[in-house]
PDB file of C-alpha atoms in Angstrom:
ATOM      1  CA  MET A   1      -0.132   0.049  -0.196  1.00 63.00           C
ATOM      2  CA  VAL A   2       2.840   2.430   0.810  1.00 61.00           C
ATOM      3  CA  VAL A   3       4.871   1.978  -2.458  1.00 69.00           C
ATOM      4  CA  LYS A   4       1.618   1.746  -4.556  1.00 71.00           C
ATOM      5  CA  LYS A   5       0.856   4.905  -2.820  1.00 71.00           C
ATOM      6  CA  PHE A   6       4.311   6.565  -3.428  1.00 69.00           C
ATOM      7  CA  SER A   7       4.138   5.860  -6.515  1.00 72.00           C
ATOM      8  CA  ARG A   8       0.901   7.920  -7.410  1.00 78.00           C
ATOM      9  CA  ASP A   9       3.479  10.749  -6.957  1.00 77.00           C
ATOM     10  CA  LEU A  10       5.244  11.940  -9.276  1.00 85.00           C
ATOM     11  CA  PRO A  11       6.905  14.793  -8.204  1.00 86.00           C
ATOM     12  CA  ALA A  12       8.153  11.912  -5.291  1.00 86.00           C
ATOM     13  CA  THR A  13       9.295   9.038  -7.824  1.00 89.00           C
ATOM     14  CA  PHE A  14      10.764  10.752  -9.624  1.00 91.00           C
ATOM     15  CA  GLY A  15      13.158  12.536  -6.906  1.00 91.00           C
ATOM     16  CA  LEU A  16      13.387   9.032  -5.970  1.00 91.00           C
ATOM     17  CA  ILE A  17      15.060   8.315  -9.133  1.00 93.00           C
ATOM     18  CA  VAL A  18      17.887  11.189  -8.861  1.00 93.00           C
ATOM     19  CA  VAL A  19      18.276  10.162  -5.819  1.00 93.00           C
ATOM     20  CA  MET A  20      18.940   6.253  -6.359  1.00 94.00           C
ATOM     21  CA  SER A  21      21.191   7.603  -9.866  1.00 94.00           C
ATOM     22  CA  ILE A  22      22.813  10.131  -7.405  1.00 93.00           C
ATOM     23  CA  LEU A  23      24.073   7.389  -5.084  1.00 93.00           C
ATOM     24  CA  THR A  24      24.823   4.822  -7.966  1.00 94.00           C
ATOM     25  CA  VAL A  25      27.530   7.319  -9.429  1.00 92.00           C
ATOM     26  CA  ALA A  26      28.552   7.945  -5.908  1.00 91.00           C
ATOM     27  CA  VAL A  27      28.801   3.914  -5.027  1.00 90.00           C
ATOM     28  CA  PHE A  28      30.512   3.425  -8.593  1.00 91.00           C
ATOM     29  CA  GLY A  29      31.883   6.925  -9.863  1.00 85.00           C
ATOM     30  CA  TRP A  30      35.409   5.248 -10.602  1.00 87.00           C
ATOM     31  CA  TRP A  31      33.800   2.828 -12.795  1.00 90.00           C
ATOM     32  CA  LEU A  32      32.132   5.463 -14.590  1.00 88.00           C
ATOM     33  CA  VAL A  33      35.534   7.735 -15.029  1.00 87.00           C
ATOM     34  CA  SER A  34      38.361   6.762 -17.439  1.00 82.00           C
ATOM     35  CA  GLY A  35      40.492   7.180 -14.456  1.00 80.00           C
ATOM     36  CA  PRO A  36      42.130   8.910 -11.556  1.00 83.00           C
ATOM     37  CA  SER A  37      44.776  10.993 -14.275  1.00 81.00           C
ATOM     38  CA  ASP A  38      41.620  12.402 -15.563  1.00 80.00           C
ATOM     39  CA  VAL A  39      40.172  14.099 -12.234  1.00 84.00           C
ATOM     40  CA  TYR A  40      43.604  15.373 -10.888  1.00 86.00           C
ATOM     41  CA  ASP A  41      46.145  15.453 -14.021  1.00 84.00           C
ATOM     42  CA  SER A  42      46.850  18.709 -15.460  1.00 84.00           C
ATOM     43  CA  ASN A  43      46.800  18.689 -19.382  1.00 84.00           C
ATOM     44  CA  LEU A  44      47.654  22.447 -20.743  1.00 84.00           C
ATOM     45  CA  LEU A  45      47.344  21.003 -24.059  1.00 85.00           C
ATOM     46  CA  ALA A  46      43.663  20.025 -24.087  1.00 84.00           C
ATOM     47  CA  ARG A  47      42.720  23.048 -21.222  1.00 87.00           C
ATOM     48  CA  LEU A  48      39.167  25.109 -21.667  1.00 88.00           C
ATOM     49  CA  SER A  49      38.491  22.473 -24.797  1.00 88.00           C
ATOM     50  CA  PRO A  50      34.474  22.738 -25.397  1.00 90.00           C
ATOM     51  CA  PRO A  51      32.357  19.366 -24.674  1.00 92.00           C
ATOM     52  CA  SER A  52      32.988  16.719 -27.629  1.00 90.00           C
ATOM     53  CA  ALA A  53      32.841  13.556 -27.514  1.00 88.00           C
ATOM     54  CA  GLN A  54      35.809  12.883 -25.891  1.00 88.00           C
ATOM     55  CA  ASN A  55      34.877  15.223 -23.092  1.00 88.00           C
ATOM     56  CA  PRO A  56      31.240  15.203 -23.374  1.00 91.00           C
ATOM     57  CA  PHE A  57      31.412  18.068 -19.826  1.00 92.00           C
ATOM     58  CA  GLY A  58      34.961  20.068 -22.122  1.00 91.00           C
ATOM     59  CA  THR A  59      38.105  20.299 -19.725  1.00 91.00           C
ATOM     60  CA  ASP A  60      38.587  23.094 -17.180  1.00 90.00           C
ATOM     61  CA  ASP A  61      41.932  25.504 -17.032  1.00 88.00           C
ATOM     62  CA  LEU A  62      44.186  22.454 -15.504  1.00 89.00           C
ATOM     63  CA  GLY A  63      43.067  20.455 -18.764  1.00 88.00           C
ATOM     64  CA  ARG A  64      41.250  18.289 -16.416  1.00 91.00           C
ATOM     65  CA  ASP A  65      38.064  16.344 -17.921  1.00 91.00           C
ATOM     66  CA  VAL A  66      35.151  18.665 -15.818  1.00 92.00           C
ATOM     67  CA  TYR A  67      32.594  15.216 -16.528  1.00 93.00           C
ATOM     68  CA  SER A  68      35.158  12.819 -14.452  1.00 91.00           C
ATOM     69  CA  ARG A  69      35.221  15.512 -11.830  1.00 92.00           C
ATOM     70  CA  VAL A  70      31.539  16.235 -11.690  1.00 93.00           C
ATOM     71  CA  ILE A  71      31.558  12.131 -11.577  1.00 93.00           C
ATOM     72  CA  ILE A  72      33.332  11.941  -8.322  1.00 92.00           C
ATOM     73  CA  GLY A  73      32.206  15.421  -6.984  1.00 91.00           C
ATOM     74  CA  ALA A  74      28.969  13.156  -6.342  1.00 92.00           C
ATOM     75  CA  ARG A  75      30.853  11.273  -3.315  1.00 90.00           C
ATOM     76  CA  SER A  76      32.188  14.173  -1.911  1.00 89.00           C
ATOM     77  CA  ALA A  77      28.865  15.833  -1.745  1.00 91.00           C
ATOM     78  CA  LEU A  78      27.084  12.906  -0.703  1.00 92.00           C
ATOM     79  CA  LEU A  79      30.075  12.418   2.480  1.00 92.00           C
ATOM     80  CA  VAL A  80      29.079  15.858   3.034  1.00 91.00           C
ATOM     81  CA  GLY A  81      25.099  15.874   3.412  1.00 92.00           C
ATOM     82  CA  VAL A  82      24.750  12.818   5.358  1.00 93.00           C
ATOM     83  CA  GLY A  83      27.614  13.291   7.444  1.00 93.00           C
ATOM     84  CA  VAL A  84      26.633  16.443   8.505  1.00 93.00           C
ATOM     85  CA  VAL A  85      22.721  15.190   8.819  1.00 94.00           C
ATOM     86  CA  ALA A  86      23.944  12.458  10.773  1.00 95.00           C
ATOM     87  CA  ALA A  87      25.528  14.720  13.380  1.00 94.00           C
ATOM     88  CA  SER A  88      23.020  17.078  13.206  1.00 94.00           C
ATOM     89  CA  MET A  89      20.616  14.413  14.777  1.00 94.00           C
ATOM     90  CA  LEU A  90      23.317  13.072  17.165  1.00 94.00           C
ATOM     91  CA  ILE A  91      23.216  16.134  18.609  1.00 93.00           C
ATOM     92  CA  GLY A  92      19.765  17.947  17.880  1.00 93.00           C
ATOM     93  CA  VAL A  93      17.083  14.726  18.797  1.00 93.00           C
ATOM     94  CA  PRO A  94      18.235  13.914  22.452  1.00 93.00           C
ATOM     95  CA  ILE A  95      17.913  18.060  23.248  1.00 93.00           C
ATOM     96  CA  GLY A  96      14.791  17.894  21.260  1.00 91.00           C
ATOM     97  CA  LEU A  97      13.376  14.361  23.440  1.00 92.00           C
ATOM     98  CA  TYR A  98      14.698  16.020  26.605  1.00 91.00           C
ATOM     99  CA  ALA A  99      13.448  19.438  26.328  1.00 89.00           C
ATOM    100  CA  GLY A 100      10.147  18.199  24.357  1.00 88.00           C
ATOM    101  CA  TYR A 101       9.383  15.705  27.945  1.00 87.00           C
ATOM    102  CA  THR A 102      11.006  17.370  30.789  1.00 86.00           C
ATOM    103  CA  ARG A 103       9.631  20.669  32.475  1.00 82.00           C
ATOM    104  CA  THR A 104      12.718  22.063  33.785  1.00 84.00           C
ATOM    105  CA  ILE A 105      14.934  24.803  34.532  1.00 89.00           C
ATOM    106  CA  GLY A 106      17.520  22.755  31.654  1.00 84.00           C
ATOM    107  CA  SER A 107      15.062  21.639  29.132  1.00 85.00           C
ATOM    108  CA  GLU A 108      14.329  25.717  28.779  1.00 88.00           C
ATOM    109  CA  VAL A 109      17.448  26.681  28.630  1.00 91.00           C
ATOM    110  CA  VAL A 110      18.894  24.536  25.582  1.00 90.00           C
ATOM    111  CA  MET A 111      15.598  25.520  23.961  1.00 90.00           C
ATOM    112  CA  ARG A 112      16.192  28.782  24.377  1.00 91.00           C
ATOM    113  CA  ILE A 113      20.282  28.137  23.165  1.00 91.00           C
ATOM    114  CA  THR A 114      18.315  26.845  19.815  1.00 91.00           C
ATOM    115  CA  ASP A 115      16.123  29.604  19.585  1.00 90.00           C
ATOM    116  CA  ILE A 116      19.267  31.684  19.951  1.00 90.00           C
ATOM    117  CA  PHE A 117      21.079  29.031  17.137  1.00 89.00           C
ATOM    118  CA  LEU A 118      17.654  29.349  14.826  1.00 88.00           C
ATOM    119  CA  ALA A 119      17.068  33.430  15.051  1.00 88.00           C
ATOM    120  CA  VAL A 120      20.840  33.610  12.761  1.00 86.00           C
ATOM    121  CA  PRO A 121      20.615  32.442   9.176  1.00 85.00           C
ATOM    122  CA  GLN A 122      22.445  29.181   9.423  1.00 83.00           C
ATOM    123  CA  LEU A 123      24.670  30.278   6.327  1.00 83.00           C
ATOM    124  CA  VAL A 124      25.938  33.556   8.284  1.00 86.00           C
ATOM    125  CA  LEU A 125      27.033  31.067  11.079  1.00 87.00           C
ATOM    126  CA  ALA A 126      28.722  28.512   9.174  1.00 87.00           C
ATOM    127  CA  LEU A 127      30.282  31.308   7.760  1.00 85.00           C
ATOM    128  CA  ALA A 128      31.668  32.268  11.137  1.00 86.00           C
ATOM    129  CA  ILE A 129      32.662  29.258  12.396  1.00 87.00           C
ATOM    130  CA  ALA A 130      34.367  28.011   9.493  1.00 83.00           C
ATOM    131  CA  GLN A 131      35.935  31.271   9.364  1.00 82.00           C
ATOM    132  CA  ILE A 132      37.617  30.585  13.019  1.00 85.00           C
ATOM    133  CA  LEU A 133      38.880  26.853  11.829  1.00 81.00           C
ATOM    134  CA  SER A 134      41.115  25.950   8.756  1.00 77.00           C
ATOM    135  CA  ARG A 135      40.169  25.558   5.483  1.00 78.00           C
ATOM    136  CA  GLY A 136      39.156  22.241   4.254  1.00 81.00           C
ATOM    137  CA  LEU A 137      35.882  19.962   3.585  1.00 83.00           C
ATOM    138  CA  GLU A 138      36.006  18.588   7.263  1.00 85.00           C
ATOM    139  CA  SER A 139      35.588  22.247   8.673  1.00 86.00           C
ATOM    140  CA  ALA A 140      33.213  23.197   6.647  1.00 87.00           C
ATOM    141  CA  MET A 141      31.240  19.890   7.791  1.00 89.00           C
ATOM    142  CA  LEU A 142      31.999  20.389  11.506  1.00 90.00           C
ATOM    143  CA  ALA A 143      30.866  24.581  11.179  1.00 90.00           C
ATOM    144  CA  LEU A 144      27.340  22.849   9.422  1.00 91.00           C
ATOM    145  CA  ALA A 145      27.161  20.454  11.659  1.00 91.00           C
ATOM    146  CA  LEU A 146      27.057  22.990  14.767  1.00 90.00           C
ATOM    147  CA  THR A 147      24.397  24.981  12.740  1.00 90.00           C
ATOM    148  CA  TYR A 148      22.221  22.447  11.657  1.00 92.00           C
ATOM    149  CA  TRP A 149      21.143  20.879  14.953  1.00 92.00           C
ATOM    150  CA  PRO A 150      18.904  23.388  16.215  1.00 93.00           C
ATOM    151  CA  ALA A 151      16.663  22.384  13.412  1.00 92.00           C
ATOM    152  CA  PHE A 152      16.420  18.746  14.624  1.00 93.00           C
ATOM    153  CA  ALA A 153      15.735  19.866  18.631  1.00 93.00           C
ATOM    154  CA  ARG A 154      13.208  22.016  17.298  1.00 92.00           C
ATOM    155  CA  THR A 155      11.182  19.516  15.364  1.00 91.00           C
ATOM    156  CA  VAL A 156      11.488  16.924  18.197  1.00 92.00           C
ATOM    157  CA  TYR A 157      10.606  18.810  20.713  1.00 92.00           C
ATOM    158  CA  GLY A 158       7.181  19.490  18.851  1.00 89.00           C
ATOM    159  CA  GLU A 159       6.091  16.388  18.275  1.00 89.00           C
ATOM    160  CA  VAL A 160       7.657  15.388  22.026  1.00 90.00           C
ATOM    161  CA  ARG A 161       5.243  17.746  23.257  1.00 88.00           C
ATOM    162  CA  HIS A 162       2.605  16.460  20.831  1.00 86.00           C
ATOM    163  CA  GLN A 163       2.515  13.049  22.041  1.00 85.00           C
ATOM    164  CA  LYS A 164       3.400  14.136  25.648  1.00 84.00           C
ATOM    165  CA  THR A 165      -0.738  14.416  26.165  1.00 81.00           C
ATOM    166  CA  SER A 166      -1.528  11.182  24.464  1.00 82.00           C
ATOM    167  CA  LEU A 167      -2.857   8.199  26.576  1.00 83.00           C
ATOM    168  CA  TYR A 168      -0.432   5.604  26.103  1.00 84.00           C
ATOM    169  CA  VAL A 169       2.067   8.412  27.560  1.00 85.00           C
ATOM    170  CA  GLU A 170      -0.223   9.013  30.417  1.00 82.00           C
ATOM    171  CA  ALA A 171      -0.832   5.023  30.584  1.00 89.00           C
ATOM    172  CA  LEU A 172       3.224   4.472  30.736  1.00 82.00           C
ATOM    173  CA  GLU A 173       3.620   6.682  33.768  1.00 80.00           C
ATOM    174  CA  GLY A 174       0.949   5.566  35.921  1.00 83.00           C
ATOM    175  CA  LEU A 175       2.391   2.460  35.240  1.00 82.00           C
ATOM    176  CA  GLY A 176       5.095   3.857  36.587  1.00 81.00           C
ATOM    177  CA  ALA A 177       7.712   3.766  33.802  1.00 82.00           C
ATOM    178  CA  SER A 178      11.220   5.756  33.829  1.00 84.00           C
ATOM    179  CA  PRO A 179      11.268   9.177  31.619  1.00 82.00           C
ATOM    180  CA  PHE A 180      13.945   7.789  29.605  1.00 85.00           C
ATOM    181  CA  ARG A 181      11.949   4.226  28.847  1.00 87.00           C
ATOM    182  CA  ILE A 182       8.890   5.938  27.935  1.00 86.00           C
ATOM    183  CA  ALA A 183      11.603   8.804  25.783  1.00 85.00           C
ATOM    184  CA  VAL A 184      13.603   6.349  24.004  1.00 86.00           C
ATOM    185  CA  LEU A 185      11.622   2.924  23.822  1.00 87.00           C
ATOM    186  CA  HIS A 186       7.736   4.954  22.933  1.00 86.00           C
ATOM    187  CA  LEU A 187       7.875   8.943  21.592  1.00 88.00           C
ATOM    188  CA  LEU A 188      11.491   8.581  19.736  1.00 89.00           C
ATOM    189  CA  PRO A 189       9.381   5.958  17.791  1.00 88.00           C
ATOM    190  CA  ASN A 190       6.388   8.073  17.531  1.00 87.00           C
ATOM    191  CA  VAL A 191       8.041  11.000  16.317  1.00 89.00           C
ATOM    192  CA  ALA A 192      10.479   9.112  14.001  1.00 89.00           C
ATOM    193  CA  PRO A 193       8.395   9.755  10.789  1.00 87.00           C
ATOM    194  CA  ALA A 194       9.428  14.105  11.341  1.00 88.00           C
ATOM    195  CA  ILE A 195      13.040  13.018  11.839  1.00 91.00           C
ATOM    196  CA  ILE A 196      13.281  11.337   8.733  1.00 90.00           C
ATOM    197  CA  ILE A 197      11.406  13.917   6.711  1.00 89.00           C
ATOM    198  CA  ARG A 198      13.946  16.408   8.367  1.00 91.00           C
ATOM    199  CA  ALA A 199      16.654  14.141   7.731  1.00 93.00           C
ATOM    200  CA  THR A 200      15.953  13.708   3.944  1.00 91.00           C
ATOM    201  CA  ILE A 201      15.421  17.254   3.121  1.00 90.00           C
ATOM    202  CA  GLY A 202      18.173  18.372   5.467  1.00 91.00           C
ATOM    203  CA  VAL A 203      20.635  16.522   3.311  1.00 93.00           C
ATOM    204  CA  GLY A 204      19.729  18.554   0.203  1.00 91.00           C
ATOM    205  CA  PHE A 205      20.190  21.045   2.164  1.00 91.00           C
ATOM    206  CA  ALA A 206      23.257  20.370   3.510  1.00 91.00           C
ATOM    207  CA  ILE A 207      25.165  19.903  -0.116  1.00 92.00           C
ATOM    208  CA  LEU A 208      23.579  23.221  -0.977  1.00 91.00           C
ATOM    209  CA  THR A 209      25.017  25.003   2.015  1.00 89.00           C
ATOM    210  CA  ALA A 210      28.321  23.080   1.501  1.00 88.00           C
ATOM    211  CA  ALA A 211      28.831  23.590  -1.976  1.00 89.00           C
ATOM    212  CA  THR A 212      28.344  27.631  -0.710  1.00 88.00           C
ATOM    213  CA  LEU A 213      31.029  27.680   1.621  1.00 87.00           C
ATOM    214  CA  GLY A 214      33.226  26.056  -1.562  1.00 85.00           C
ATOM    215  CA  PHE A 215      31.741  28.637  -3.271  1.00 87.00           C
ATOM    216  CA  LEU A 216      33.095  31.489  -0.803  1.00 84.00           C
ATOM    217  CA  GLY A 217      36.780  29.700  -0.273  1.00 81.00           C
ATOM    218  CA  ILE A 218      36.074  27.959   2.756  1.00 82.00           C
ATOM    219  CA  GLY A 219      35.211  24.303   2.076  1.00 78.00           C
ATOM    220  CA  ALA A 220      36.584  22.098   0.302  1.00 79.00           C
ATOM    221  CA  THR A 221      40.388  22.951  -1.531  1.00 81.00           C
ATOM    222  CA  PRO A 222      41.855  22.349  -4.191  1.00 82.00           C
ATOM    223  CA  PRO A 223      42.430  20.121  -6.070  1.00 83.00           C
ATOM    224  CA  SER A 224      39.348  18.061  -4.669  1.00 85.00           C
ATOM    225  CA  PRO A 225      36.586  17.371  -7.272  1.00 88.00           C
ATOM    226  CA  ASP A 226      33.739  19.895  -5.202  1.00 88.00           C
ATOM    227  CA  TRP A 227      30.868  21.036  -7.258  1.00 92.00           C
ATOM    228  CA  GLY A 228      31.200  24.620  -5.456  1.00 90.00           C
ATOM    229  CA  LEU A 229      34.554  24.913  -5.735  1.00 90.00           C
ATOM    230  CA  ALA A 230      34.925  24.128  -9.335  1.00 91.00           C
ATOM    231  CA  ILE A 231      31.795  27.150  -9.959  1.00 92.00           C
ATOM    232  CA  ALA A 232      34.323  29.254  -7.510  1.00 91.00           C
ATOM    233  CA  GLU A 233      37.012  28.575 -10.225  1.00 89.00           C
ATOM    234  CA  SER A 234      35.340  29.040 -13.043  1.00 90.00           C
ATOM    235  CA  ARG A 235      34.554  33.049 -12.699  1.00 89.00           C
ATOM    236  CA  GLN A 236      37.529  34.025 -14.340  1.00 88.00           C
ATOM    237  CA  PHE A 237      36.895  32.085 -17.698  1.00 89.00           C
ATOM    238  CA  LEU A 238      33.075  33.268 -18.420  1.00 86.00           C
ATOM    239  CA  PRO A 239      31.138  33.538 -20.091  1.00 87.00           C
ATOM    240  CA  GLU A 240      33.630  31.934 -22.995  1.00 89.00           C
ATOM    241  CA  SER A 241      33.974  28.493 -21.043  1.00 90.00           C
ATOM    242  CA  TRP A 242      30.287  28.774 -20.107  1.00 92.00           C
ATOM    243  CA  TRP A 243      30.640  24.797 -19.720  1.00 91.00           C
ATOM    244  CA  LEU A 244      33.050  24.940 -16.361  1.00 92.00           C
ATOM    245  CA  ALA A 245      30.141  26.174 -14.178  1.00 92.00           C
ATOM    246  CA  LEU A 246      26.925  24.565 -15.959  1.00 93.00           C
ATOM    247  CA  PHE A 247      27.920  20.744 -15.209  1.00 94.00           C
ATOM    248  CA  PRO A 248      28.608  21.395 -11.133  1.00 93.00           C
ATOM    249  CA  GLY A 249      25.633  23.757 -11.480  1.00 94.00           C
ATOM    250  CA  LEU A 250      23.471  21.448 -12.944  1.00 95.00           C
ATOM    251  CA  ALA A 251      24.549  18.311 -10.378  1.00 94.00           C
ATOM    252  CA  ILE A 252      24.089  20.563  -7.656  1.00 94.00           C
ATOM    253  CA  PHE A 253      20.840  21.713  -8.419  1.00 95.00           C
ATOM    254  CA  ILE A 254      19.314  18.521 -10.054  1.00 95.00           C
ATOM    255  CA  THR A 255      20.474  16.562  -6.260  1.00 94.00           C
ATOM    256  CA  VAL A 256      19.086  19.449  -3.985  1.00 94.00           C
ATOM    257  CA  LEU A 257      16.605  19.374  -5.252  1.00 94.00           C
ATOM    258  CA  GLY A 258      15.966  15.541  -5.634  1.00 93.00           C
ATOM    259  CA  PHE A 259      16.651  15.171  -1.828  1.00 93.00           C
ATOM    260  CA  ASN A 260      13.581  17.921  -1.657  1.00 92.00           C
ATOM    261  CA  LEU A 261      11.201  15.666  -3.972  1.00 91.00           C
ATOM    262  CA  LEU A 262      11.703  12.511  -1.980  1.00 90.00           C
ATOM    263  CA  GLY A 263      11.519  14.340   1.099  1.00 88.00           C
ATOM    264  CA  ASP A 264       7.847  16.050   0.197  1.00 86.00           C
ATOM    265  CA  GLY A 265       6.686  12.520  -0.451  1.00 84.00           C
ATOM    266  CA  LEU A 266       7.848  10.813   2.357  1.00 84.00           C
ATOM    267  CA  ARG A 267       6.597  13.627   4.476  1.00 82.00           C
ATOM    268  CA  ASP A 268       3.220  12.798   2.820  1.00 77.00           C
ATOM    269  CA  ILE A 269       3.038   9.374   3.188  1.00 78.00           C
ATOM    270  CA  LEU A 270       4.298   9.533   6.470  1.00 72.00           C
ATOM    271  CA  ASP A 271       2.911  12.176   8.666  1.00 63.00           C
ATOM    272  CA  PRO A 272      -0.380  12.820   6.661  1.00 55.00           C
ATOM    273  CA  LYS A 273      -1.627  15.929   8.655  1.00 56.00           C
ATOM    274  CA  LEU A 274       1.280  17.679   6.736  1.00 51.00           C
ATOM    275  CA  ARG A 275       0.137  15.654   3.760  1.00 50.00           C
ATOM    276  CA  ARG A 276       0.147  18.610   0.583  1.00 46.00           C
ATOM    277  CA  SER A 277      -2.591  20.177  -0.354  1.00 42.00           C
ATOM    278  CA  ARG A 278      -3.189  18.910  -4.134  1.00 40.00           C
TER     279      ARG A 278
END
């Protein structure tokens, strides 16, 4: 029934196809390119060549194959997206559970801290943290994780506050179940759909933000095949060498769109209360 319902949602199905395709490219990327030489080695005789049969996406200013770098860059993009979301969940979900189920000074303090983080645009806060850290992809991931966890904390907090008034929670409290048992074994499974939806959309958002940091020179460093870094390096060759920015930009656009559409489809199935109007 779930599969049938999901297949009727054409945007969500398209998003699933895109996400599965990106995952396939990320896993089997090295089998889709000629070899590491096309990704990292310079070939100045072939620099800034337009798209052709030999180089479908053209070459960059160092003669490297843009197609190969875009394909291998998918692995880095997904590593960033999944890593940032996983780290954010490890921080935000326990905080949301604790603050949502308990009514103590500690829960109020952590939620006010969460509100402070949410009051500042994530990109601005991530830029500030990344500037303090050393330049590199790991620093960008850490900065994104430290700024995205409040989204999970606020989501879980709201869901737990809603579930807390349910009869099954009152019955468990009446039976003498410990707060930890109620929160982890009963409340957490019931708020899992909201977490899954937030995580799916968050992967696309993390990829987009990481690409922005790479474009600004704070994320990945050369010669990494990073999509955001590739767009930044192409600026001085535009508009003549348009392919340098077009194909990495399309990769970012399609990947983020796929995760967003998939997240919307999962929201329709896992949380009917938030179902999109049709």
